[in-house]
Amino acid sequence: MPATSLDAVVSLCKRRGFLFPGSDLYGGLQGTYDYGPLGVELKNNLKRAWWRANVYERDDMEGLDAAILMNKLVWRYSGHEETFVDLMVDCRACKSRWRADHVAGGKCERCGSADLTEPRPFNLMFRTQVGPVADEESFAYLRPETAQGIFINFKSVVDSTGRRLPFGIAQIGKAFRNEITPRNFIFRVREFEQMEIEYFVLPGEDERWHTRWVEDRLAWWVSVGLSPDNLRLYHVPADELAHYSKATVDLMYKYPIGWEEIEGIANRTDFDLGAHSRGQGELGLHARVAPNEHSTAKLTIPHPDTQKPVVPFVIEPSAGVDRGVLALLCEAYDEETLPSGETRTVLRLKPAMAPIKAAVVPLKRNAPEIVETCKAVKRDLQRTGEMRVVYEDTGNIGKAYRRHDEAGTPYCITVDFQTLSDDTVTIRDRDSMRQIRLPISEVYDYLRRGIAGQLAEDAFEEPWTE
Ligand code: GAP
């Protein structure tokens, strides 16, 4: 059963080293979190799975890693300078500030006063100074979406790869928003990561591709471990659309705080490439864009039939890495009462997402031969660098299993006295708590099959005898 309370997940994350409040040592910095030893592995597994599915396993995608700092004109022509705002109200009684649509019942969340100012716009982009001279012109914005880095590199990618429609560019990277009220753990933060695709299509084919991407993206979230019952679509009404969007479908996940957006899939039309082409024209910069045989200097691509330059439409699946990590944690969190009456907390992450794939545990910590064998088994399993395996000797074996249940480690490999005579070990399965004894030489393949989801349900034969 997925977590019903966010507090339980937050507490596990801190206790086990998934996530820590940002700058905790100095009293914190609101809206920031640091990923700990387990968190960084989980996050990297999620990002890798996204990259694999959207770049390696497709024939129509290229990757990109654009700079976070961009010329501020990017944000002028993208429309963000003018429109990337939330409405904000002040509480006159306690001087706190709130996002207007987060104020329930017209009352201040902190002091309960109804004496609030009229809503006024607040731009969410962070500014930073570039270079040593601090004047009004020498600033840049921290990007509030990774997407613009893709749009401004569109032409370079087309020219360097020879891509033709339809094709996409994928990017994973940090984004920053000066959220008025960051809240709900890593759900709404000021520094986060996005996994974004800009998929370029012929105008007129955009709606078909939009539908297809919604289906693809929904299926992908299920593939990494979210239950279809906890996912649903929200067709964003016209009056809620972002300034660039003709239509957006949000993928909503059932977090303990309610149904909330994990990913937005927008039909951005030719808004962005059109806006940057216009920017080039207005600023007289066309001459600086390297011309190629097919295009004018605008951000265009040859039409596949007529070869005439066309500004493509864009379908944009834009997912939040942090919201994805939170969803995986909420989905996987389980508390179960054992026959002994003890409650065990277990993270039922898909093995492919688990931060640690296997822990090698000595039956006895002070038996040198057992410890040596454990270390050799760990080294052998890590030989290809494919999986993170740890040596675990904190506490007795029962405690080691509990620690790794909470960390989501799918397999614990135990080296005992029998190992020393016949080179076999036991592998304990996190979810069923059943085990199997195998020759050490077969463990690597067994784990690989487990991580790929290829082990049969009854792969672990013996009941747990802890
Ligand atoms: N390029 C389009 C774009 O940025 P968005 O709906 O504003 O669209 C996309 O953001 C995704 O980024 C969201 O679905 C969410 O997962 C994530 N996201 C946005 N703001 C966030 C925040 N303050 N904290 C964490 N994740 C956020």
Coordinates of N, CA, C and O in Angstrom, one line a residue, residues 85-91 97-98 100 117-123 180:
V85 N 4.7 34.7 -14.2 CA 4.4 35.3 -12.9 C 3.3 34.5 -12.2 O 2.6 33.7 -12.9
D86 N 3.4 34.6 -10.9 CA 2.3 34.1 -10.1 C 1.7 35.3 -9.4 O 2.4 36.3 -9.1
L87 N 0.4 35.2 -9.0 CA -0.2 36.3 -8.3 C 0.1 36.1 -6.8 O 0.0 35.0 -6.3
M88 N 0.5 37.2 -6.2 CA 0.9 37.1 -4.8 C 0.1 38.1 -3.9 O -0.3 39.1 -4.4
V89 N -0.2 37.7 -2.7 CA -0.9 38.6 -1.7 C 0.0 38.7 -0.5 O 0.7 37.8 -0.1
D90 N -0.1 39.9 0.2 CA 0.5 40.0 1.5 C -0.5 40.0 2.6 O -1.6 40.5 2.4
C91 N -0.1 39.5 3.7 CA -1.0 39.6 4.9 C -0.5 40.8 5.7 O 0.6 40.9 6.1
R97 N 3.8 36.5 3.0 CA 3.4 36.6 1.6 C 3.0 35.2 1.1 O 3.6 34.2 1.5
W98 N 1.9 35.2 0.3 CA 1.4 33.9 -0.2 C 1.1 34.0 -1.6 O 0.8 35.0 -2.2
A100 N -1.5 33.7 -4.4 CA -2.9 34.0 -4.2 C -3.8 32.7 -4.3 O -4.7 32.6 -3.5
T117 N -3.7 41.9 1.0 CA -3.7 42.9 -0.1 C -4.3 42.3 -1.3 O -4.6 41.1 -1.4
E118 N -4.6 43.2 -2.3 CA -5.1 42.7 -3.6 C -3.9 41.9 -4.2 O -2.8 42.2 -4.0
P119 N -4.3 40.8 -5.0 CA -3.2 40.0 -5.7 C -2.4 40.9 -6.7 O -3.0 41.7 -7.4
R120 N -1.1 40.7 -6.7 CA -0.3 41.4 -7.7 C 0.7 40.4 -8.3 O 1.1 39.5 -7.6
P121 N 1.2 40.7 -9.5 CA 2.0 39.7 -10.2 C 3.5 39.7 -9.6 O 4.0 40.8 -9.2
F122 N 4.0 38.5 -9.5 CA 5.4 38.4 -9.0 C 6.1 37.5 -10.0 O 5.7 36.3 -10.2
N123 N 7.2 38.0 -10.6 CA 8.0 37.1 -11.6 C 8.8 36.1 -10.9 O 9.6 36.5 -9.9
I180 N 6.8 31.5 -4.5 CA 6.3 32.3 -3.4 C 6.2 31.5 -2.2 O 6.6 31.8 -1.1

